[in-house]
Coordinates of C-alpha atoms and ligand atoms in Angstrom, one line a residue:
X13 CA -54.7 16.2 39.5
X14 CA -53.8 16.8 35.9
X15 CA -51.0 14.2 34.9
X16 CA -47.8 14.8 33.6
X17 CA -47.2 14.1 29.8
X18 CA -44.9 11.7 28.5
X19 CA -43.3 11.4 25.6
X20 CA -44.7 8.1 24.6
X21 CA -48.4 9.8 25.2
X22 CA -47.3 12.5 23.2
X23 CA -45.7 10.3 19.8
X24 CA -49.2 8.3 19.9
X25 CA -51.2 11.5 19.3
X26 CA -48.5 12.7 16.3
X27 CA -49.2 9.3 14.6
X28 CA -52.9 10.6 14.1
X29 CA -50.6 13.4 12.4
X30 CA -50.4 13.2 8.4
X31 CA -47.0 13.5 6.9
X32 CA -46.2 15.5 3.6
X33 CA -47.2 13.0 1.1
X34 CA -51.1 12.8 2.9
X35 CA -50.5 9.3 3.7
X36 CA -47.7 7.8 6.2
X37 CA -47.6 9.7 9.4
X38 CA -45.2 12.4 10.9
X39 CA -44.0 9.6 13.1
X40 CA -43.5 6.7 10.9
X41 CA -41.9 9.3 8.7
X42 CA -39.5 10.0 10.9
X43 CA -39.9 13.8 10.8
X44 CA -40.0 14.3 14.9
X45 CA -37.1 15.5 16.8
X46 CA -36.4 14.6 20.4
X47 CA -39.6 15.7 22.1
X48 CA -38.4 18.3 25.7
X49 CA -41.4 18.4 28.4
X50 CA -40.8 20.3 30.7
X51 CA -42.4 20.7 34.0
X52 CA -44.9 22.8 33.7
X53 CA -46.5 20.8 30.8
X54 CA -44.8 23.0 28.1
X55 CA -43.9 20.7 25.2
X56 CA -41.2 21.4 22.1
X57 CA -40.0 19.2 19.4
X58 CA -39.4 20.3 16.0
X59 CA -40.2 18.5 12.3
X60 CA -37.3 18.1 9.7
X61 CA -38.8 18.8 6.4
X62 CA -37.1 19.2 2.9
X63 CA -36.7 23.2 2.7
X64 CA -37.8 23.1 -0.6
X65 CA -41.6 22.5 0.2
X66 CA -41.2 23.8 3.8
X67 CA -43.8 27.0 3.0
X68 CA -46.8 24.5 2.0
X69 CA -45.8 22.3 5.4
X70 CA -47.6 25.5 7.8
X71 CA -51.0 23.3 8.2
X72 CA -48.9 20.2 9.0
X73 CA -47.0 21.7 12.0
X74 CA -50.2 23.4 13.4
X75 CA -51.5 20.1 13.2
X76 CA -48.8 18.3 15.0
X77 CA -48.6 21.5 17.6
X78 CA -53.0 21.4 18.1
X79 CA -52.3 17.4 18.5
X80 CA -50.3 18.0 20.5
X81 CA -51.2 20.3 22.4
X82 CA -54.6 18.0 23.0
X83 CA -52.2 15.2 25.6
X84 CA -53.9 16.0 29.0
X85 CA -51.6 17.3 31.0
X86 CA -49.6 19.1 28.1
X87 CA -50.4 23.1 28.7
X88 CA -48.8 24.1 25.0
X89 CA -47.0 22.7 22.5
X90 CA -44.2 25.0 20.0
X91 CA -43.4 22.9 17.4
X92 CA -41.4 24.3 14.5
X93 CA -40.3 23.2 11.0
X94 CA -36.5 22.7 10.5
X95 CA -34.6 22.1 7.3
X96 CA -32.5 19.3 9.0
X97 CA -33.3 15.6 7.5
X98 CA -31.3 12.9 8.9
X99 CA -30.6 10.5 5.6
X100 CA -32.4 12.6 3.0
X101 CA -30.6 16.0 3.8
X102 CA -26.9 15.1 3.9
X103 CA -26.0 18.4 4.0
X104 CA -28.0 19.6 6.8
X105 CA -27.2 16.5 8.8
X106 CA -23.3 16.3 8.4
X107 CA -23.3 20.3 9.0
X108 CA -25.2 19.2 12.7
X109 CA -22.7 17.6 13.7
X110 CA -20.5 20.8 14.2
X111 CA -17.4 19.8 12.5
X112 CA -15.6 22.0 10.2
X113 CA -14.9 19.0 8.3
X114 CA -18.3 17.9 7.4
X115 CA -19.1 21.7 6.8
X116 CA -16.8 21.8 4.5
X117 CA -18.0 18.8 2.3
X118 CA -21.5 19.8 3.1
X119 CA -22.7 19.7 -0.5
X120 CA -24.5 23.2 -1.9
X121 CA -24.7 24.3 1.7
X122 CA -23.4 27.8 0.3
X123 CA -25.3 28.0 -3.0
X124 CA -26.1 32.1 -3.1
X125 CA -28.9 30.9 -5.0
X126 CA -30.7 29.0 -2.6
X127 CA -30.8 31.3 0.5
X128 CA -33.8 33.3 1.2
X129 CA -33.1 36.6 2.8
X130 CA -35.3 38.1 5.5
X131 CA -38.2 40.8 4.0
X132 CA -37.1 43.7 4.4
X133 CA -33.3 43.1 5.3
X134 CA -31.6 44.3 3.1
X135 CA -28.2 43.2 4.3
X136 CA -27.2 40.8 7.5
X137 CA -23.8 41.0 9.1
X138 CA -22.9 37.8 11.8
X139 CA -20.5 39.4 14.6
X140 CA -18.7 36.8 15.8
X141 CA -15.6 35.0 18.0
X142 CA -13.6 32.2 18.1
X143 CA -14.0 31.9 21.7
X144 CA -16.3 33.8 24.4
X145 CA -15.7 36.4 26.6
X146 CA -13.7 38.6 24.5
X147 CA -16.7 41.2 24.3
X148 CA -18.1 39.8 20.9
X149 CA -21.7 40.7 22.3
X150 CA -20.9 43.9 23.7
X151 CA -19.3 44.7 20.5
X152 CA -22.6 43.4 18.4
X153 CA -24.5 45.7 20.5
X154 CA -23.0 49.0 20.1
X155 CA -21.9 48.0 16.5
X156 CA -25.8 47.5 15.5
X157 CA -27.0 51.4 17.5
X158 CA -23.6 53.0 15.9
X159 CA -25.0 51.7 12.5
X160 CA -28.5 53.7 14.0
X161 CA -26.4 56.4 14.9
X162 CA -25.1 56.8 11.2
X163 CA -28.0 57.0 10.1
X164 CA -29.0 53.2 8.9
X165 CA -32.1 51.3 9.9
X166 CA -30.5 49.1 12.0
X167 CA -31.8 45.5 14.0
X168 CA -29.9 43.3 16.3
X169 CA -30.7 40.1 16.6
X170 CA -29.4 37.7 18.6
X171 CA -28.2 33.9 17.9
X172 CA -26.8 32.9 20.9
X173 CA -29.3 30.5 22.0
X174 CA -27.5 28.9 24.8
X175 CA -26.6 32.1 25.8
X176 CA -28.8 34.8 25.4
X177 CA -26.7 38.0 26.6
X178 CA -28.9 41.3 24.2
X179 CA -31.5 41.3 27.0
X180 CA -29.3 42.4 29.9
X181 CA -26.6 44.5 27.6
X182 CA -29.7 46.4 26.4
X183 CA -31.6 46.6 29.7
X184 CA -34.3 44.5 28.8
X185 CA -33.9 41.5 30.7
X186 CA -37.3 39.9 32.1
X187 CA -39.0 41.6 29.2
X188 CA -40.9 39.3 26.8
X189 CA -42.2 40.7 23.0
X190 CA -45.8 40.9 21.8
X191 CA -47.2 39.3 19.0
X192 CA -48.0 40.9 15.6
X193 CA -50.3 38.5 14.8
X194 CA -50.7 34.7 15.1
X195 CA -47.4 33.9 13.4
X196 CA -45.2 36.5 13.7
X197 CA -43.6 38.1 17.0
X198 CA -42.4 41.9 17.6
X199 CA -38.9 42.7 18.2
X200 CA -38.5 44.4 21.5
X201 CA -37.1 47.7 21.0
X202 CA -33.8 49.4 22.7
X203 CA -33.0 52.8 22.2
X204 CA -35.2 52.4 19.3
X205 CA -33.4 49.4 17.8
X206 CA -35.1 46.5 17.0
X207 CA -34.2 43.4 19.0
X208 CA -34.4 39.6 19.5
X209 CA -33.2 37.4 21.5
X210 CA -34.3 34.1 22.6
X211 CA -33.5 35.5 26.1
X212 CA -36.8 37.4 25.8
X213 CA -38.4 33.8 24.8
X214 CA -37.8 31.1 27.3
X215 CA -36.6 31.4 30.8
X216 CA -32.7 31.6 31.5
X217 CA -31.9 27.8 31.7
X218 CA -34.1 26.6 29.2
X219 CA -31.8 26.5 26.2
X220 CA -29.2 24.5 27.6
X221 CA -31.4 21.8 26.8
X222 CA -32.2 22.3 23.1
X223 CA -30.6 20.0 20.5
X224 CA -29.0 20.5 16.9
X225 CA -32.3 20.7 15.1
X226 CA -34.2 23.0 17.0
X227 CA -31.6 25.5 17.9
X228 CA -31.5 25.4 14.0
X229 CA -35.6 26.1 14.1
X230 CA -35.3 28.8 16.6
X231 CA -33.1 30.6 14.7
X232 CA -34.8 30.7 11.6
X233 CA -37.9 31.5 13.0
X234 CA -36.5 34.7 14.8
X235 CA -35.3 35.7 11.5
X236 CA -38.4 35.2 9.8
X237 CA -40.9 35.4 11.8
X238 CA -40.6 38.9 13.2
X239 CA -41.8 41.8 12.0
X240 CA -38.7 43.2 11.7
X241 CA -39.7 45.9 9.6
X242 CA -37.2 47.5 6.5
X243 CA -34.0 47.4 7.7
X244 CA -30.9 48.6 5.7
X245 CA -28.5 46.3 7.9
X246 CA -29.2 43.4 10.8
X247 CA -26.6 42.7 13.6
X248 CA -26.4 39.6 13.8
X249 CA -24.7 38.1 17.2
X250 CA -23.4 34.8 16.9
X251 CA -22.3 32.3 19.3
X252 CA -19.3 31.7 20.5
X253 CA -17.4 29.5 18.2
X254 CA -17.6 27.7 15.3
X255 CA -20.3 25.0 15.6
X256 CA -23.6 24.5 14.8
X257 CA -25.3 27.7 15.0
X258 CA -22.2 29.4 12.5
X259 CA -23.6 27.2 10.4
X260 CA -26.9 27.4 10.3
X261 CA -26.7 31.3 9.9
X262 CA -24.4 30.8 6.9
X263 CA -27.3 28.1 5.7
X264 CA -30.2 29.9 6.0
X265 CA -29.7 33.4 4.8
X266 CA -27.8 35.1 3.0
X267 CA -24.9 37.1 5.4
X268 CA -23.4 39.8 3.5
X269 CA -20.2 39.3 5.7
X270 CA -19.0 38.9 8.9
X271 CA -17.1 40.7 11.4
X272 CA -14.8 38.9 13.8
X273 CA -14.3 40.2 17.2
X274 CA -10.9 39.1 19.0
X275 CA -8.4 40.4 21.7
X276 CA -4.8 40.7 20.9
X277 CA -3.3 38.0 22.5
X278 CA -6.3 35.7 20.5
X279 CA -5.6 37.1 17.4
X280 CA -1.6 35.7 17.8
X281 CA -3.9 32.5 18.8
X282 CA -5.4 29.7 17.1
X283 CA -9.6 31.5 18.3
X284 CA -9.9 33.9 15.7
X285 CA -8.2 32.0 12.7
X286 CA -11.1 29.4 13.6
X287 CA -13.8 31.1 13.1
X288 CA -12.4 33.1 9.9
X289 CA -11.6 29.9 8.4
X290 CA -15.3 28.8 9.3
X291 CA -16.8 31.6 7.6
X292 CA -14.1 30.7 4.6
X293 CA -15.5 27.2 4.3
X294 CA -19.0 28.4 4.2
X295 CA -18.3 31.2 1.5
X296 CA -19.0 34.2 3.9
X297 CA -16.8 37.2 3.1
X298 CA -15.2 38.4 6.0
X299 CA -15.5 42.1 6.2
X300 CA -12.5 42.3 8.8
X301 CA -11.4 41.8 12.6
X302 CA -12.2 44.5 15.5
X303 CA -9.5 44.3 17.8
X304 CA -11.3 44.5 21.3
X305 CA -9.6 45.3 24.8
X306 CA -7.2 46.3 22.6
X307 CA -5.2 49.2 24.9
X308 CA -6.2 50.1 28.7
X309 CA -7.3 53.6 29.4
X310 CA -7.2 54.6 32.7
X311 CA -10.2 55.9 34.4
X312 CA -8.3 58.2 36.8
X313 CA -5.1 59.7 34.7
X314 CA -6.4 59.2 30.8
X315 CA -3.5 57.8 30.1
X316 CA -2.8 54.7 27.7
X317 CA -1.5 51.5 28.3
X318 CA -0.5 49.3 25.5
X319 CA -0.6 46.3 27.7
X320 CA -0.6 44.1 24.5
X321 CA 1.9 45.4 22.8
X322 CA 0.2 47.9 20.2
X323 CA -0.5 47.4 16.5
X324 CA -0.6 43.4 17.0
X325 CA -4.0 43.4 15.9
X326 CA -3.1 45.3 12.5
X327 CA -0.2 43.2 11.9
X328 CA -2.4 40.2 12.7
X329 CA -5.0 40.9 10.3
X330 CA -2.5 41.6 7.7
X331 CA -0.8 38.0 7.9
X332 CA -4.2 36.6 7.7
X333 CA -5.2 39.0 4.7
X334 CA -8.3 40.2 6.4
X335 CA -9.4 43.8 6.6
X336 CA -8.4 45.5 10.3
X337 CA -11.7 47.9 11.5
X338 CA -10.3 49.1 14.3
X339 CA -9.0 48.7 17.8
X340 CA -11.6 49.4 20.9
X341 CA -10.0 50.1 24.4
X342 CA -10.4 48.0 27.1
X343 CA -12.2 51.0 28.8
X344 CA -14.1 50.9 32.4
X345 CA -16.8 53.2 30.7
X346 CA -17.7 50.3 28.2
X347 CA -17.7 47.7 30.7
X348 CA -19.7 49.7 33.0
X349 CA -22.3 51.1 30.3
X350 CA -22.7 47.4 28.8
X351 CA -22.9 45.3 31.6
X352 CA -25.9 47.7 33.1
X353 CA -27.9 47.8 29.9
X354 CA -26.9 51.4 29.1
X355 CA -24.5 50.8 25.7
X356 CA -22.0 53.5 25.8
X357 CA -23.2 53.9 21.9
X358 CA -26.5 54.9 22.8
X359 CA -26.0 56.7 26.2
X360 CA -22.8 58.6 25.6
X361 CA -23.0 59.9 21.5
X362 CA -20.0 62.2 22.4
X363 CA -17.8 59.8 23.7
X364 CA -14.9 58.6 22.6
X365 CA -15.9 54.9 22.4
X366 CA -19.1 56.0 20.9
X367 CA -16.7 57.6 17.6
X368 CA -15.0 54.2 17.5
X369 CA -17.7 51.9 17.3
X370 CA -19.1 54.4 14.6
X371 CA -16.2 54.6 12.5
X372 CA -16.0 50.9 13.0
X373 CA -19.5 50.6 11.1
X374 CA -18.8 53.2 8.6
X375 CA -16.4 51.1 7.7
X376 CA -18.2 48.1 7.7
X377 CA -20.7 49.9 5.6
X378 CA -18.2 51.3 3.0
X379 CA -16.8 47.6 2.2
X380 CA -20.4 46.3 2.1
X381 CA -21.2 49.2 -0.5
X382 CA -18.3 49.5 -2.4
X383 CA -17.5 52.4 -0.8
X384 CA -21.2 54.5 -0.2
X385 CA -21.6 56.4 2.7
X386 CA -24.9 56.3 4.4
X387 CA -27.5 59.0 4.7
X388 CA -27.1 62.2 6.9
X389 CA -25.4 61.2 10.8
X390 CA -28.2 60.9 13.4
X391 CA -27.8 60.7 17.2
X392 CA -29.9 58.7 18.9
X393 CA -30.7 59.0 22.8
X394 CA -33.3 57.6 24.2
Ligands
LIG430 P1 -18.6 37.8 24.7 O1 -19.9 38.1 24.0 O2 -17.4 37.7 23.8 O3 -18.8 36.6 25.7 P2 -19.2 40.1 26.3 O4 -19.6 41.1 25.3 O5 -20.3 39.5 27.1 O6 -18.3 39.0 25.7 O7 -18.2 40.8 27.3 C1 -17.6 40.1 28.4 C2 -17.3 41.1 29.5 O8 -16.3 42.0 29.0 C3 -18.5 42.0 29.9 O9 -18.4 42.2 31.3 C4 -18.3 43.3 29.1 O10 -18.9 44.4 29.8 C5 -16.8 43.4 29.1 N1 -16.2 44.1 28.0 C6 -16.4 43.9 26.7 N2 -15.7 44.7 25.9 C7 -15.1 45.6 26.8 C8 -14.2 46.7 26.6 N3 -13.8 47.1 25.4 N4 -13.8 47.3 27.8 C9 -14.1 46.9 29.0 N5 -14.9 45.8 29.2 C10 -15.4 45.2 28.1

């Protein structure tokens, strides 16, 4: 019977690991995070290095993963480099801690200069919510195929690690990607957008687990280490709220904008001024506020109900001096299309959802650039 790894097993094999400067070891360094075994012998931990020398660090993680790895009982190790260093990265660590406060004192944590894009992306848009469950992902998911449907190269990818929601909205769940080669990962396609999620990655429960520093990792390595392929404009879904993963995204690359998705009665609320003023602290323009749920159609008569009283979203935005993109029903059809992996965007080009969410993105696109329209309308169906 093979025996079940601990951690204390699994530190005494990194201490054969050599550190950056050749000498002290990963352990003694104090690069390892908090090492998660799980069950089945799978084991994850990431290593805080200083972003600047981060690309020359490759041989030092597949060192500490193969060492790993090598702990009887351990059937594979993941081990990824993150830019988080308690005491020599002050910025990093005080933005970890997930309070707007340290965020915004986090020194040159929004230098425009210091953000690496991802290949071939030419511009990243975060879609995101002061709180959850006011459609923010169903909204990042017809957003990102009406930017397709205008005729962009469009991705989606999704940074809700805790809670992964592209792979059921675009009927994918239980699918897992291939690998392009030993490094880099396919994005699974949807009506042929590309797509990740971490949901296609680990099962279900596993990312309730993850800590700070590697939902930070994760992230960065679904940015970077998929083919993702040229893309005019990335989706990019964020989690609900301001904390960690906000930041990090705002960190690491360099977002072009960001939408913010809110009801009416949140936008009279305190939810969406939070996460604007997060993306204000950080430097990230906001490109403007999509009023969800915003009227009710009804399924049987067509006719409109302002339950909330109509315009509040408008005269919301306006008070907070953000841009207003438009008001989506709350509509049975869009609940329905979403929640069965069918987005009404891709499934239903001549509806009138389907012309909202695309004049939504056109006008995302127009602020982005300065007012260009993109090439010739497509319609895609799958
Ligand atoms: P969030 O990402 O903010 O948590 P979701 O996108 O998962 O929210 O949406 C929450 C629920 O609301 C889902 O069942 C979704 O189908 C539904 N929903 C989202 N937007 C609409 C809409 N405009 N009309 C009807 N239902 C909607």
């Amino acid at each position: 019977m093979t025996a079940t790894p601990t951690k204390e097993t699994i530190i005494g094999a990194l201490r054969h690991v050599p550190g950056p400067d050749g000498q002290s070891d990963i352990v003694t360094l104090g690069l390892v995070s908090e090492i998660i075994v799980k069950d089945d012998g799978k084991v994850y931990f990431s290593l805080a290095v200083n972003p600047e020398i981060a690309s020359g660090l490759e041989p030092m993680r597949k060192a500490a993963e193969d060492a790993a790895a090598k702990v009887e009982g351990v059937s594979s190790a993941s081990v990824t480099l993150t830019a988080e260093q308690t005491g020599m990265n002050s910025s990093a660590a005080s933005q970890n801690n997930g309070s707007g406060a340290s965020a915004a004192a986090a020194p040159g944590a929004q230098e425009p200069s210091g953000l690496r894009g991802i290949a071939k992306v030419k511009t990243i848009i975060a879609v995101a919510s002061g709180k959850g469950g006011v459609g923010k992902s169903t909204t990042a998911a017809n957003l990102a195929l009406a930017f397709a449907a205008n005729g962009l190269r469009a991705g989606l990818l999704d940074a809700d690690i805790y809670g992964p929601s592209m792979p059921r909205l675009l009927g994918l769940s239980g699918q897992q990607p291939e690998q392009a080669d030993e490094n880099t990962l396919l994005p699974m396609y949807a009506y042929n957008l590309p797509v990740m999620s971490m949901g296609f990655l680990v099962d279900e429960d596993t990312p309730m687990i993850w800590r700070g520093p590697m939902v930070q990792s994760a992230l960065v390595q679904m940015m970077r280490d998929v083919a993702w392929g040229e893309l005019d404009i990335m989706v990019v879904d964020m989690p609900p709220g301001t904390g960690d993963a906000q930041l990090t995204m705002a960190q690491q690359v360099p977002l072009a904008g960001a939408v913010i998705v809110s009801t009416p009665q949140d936008l009279a609320l305190i939810d969406a001024r939070k996460g604007l003023n997060m993306f204000k602290r950080v430097n990230v323009p906001l490109l403007g506020i999509i009023e969800n749920m915003s009227y009710f159609l009804c399924p049987h008569c067509g006719g409109r109900t302002d339950i909330f009283s109509h315009g509040g979203g408008k005269v919301e935005a306006d008070k907070l001096n953000v841009p207003f993109l438009g008001d989506i029903p709350l509509d049975i059809q869009i609940r329905e299309t979403s929640d069965s992996g069918h987005p009404v965007v891709a499934t239903e080009p001549l509806s009138p959802h389907t012309k909202a969410y695309r004049d939504i993105a056109n006008a995302i696109w127009k602020s982005l650039s300065g007012g260009a329209q993109p090439s010739s309308p497509k319609i895609v169906m799958d």
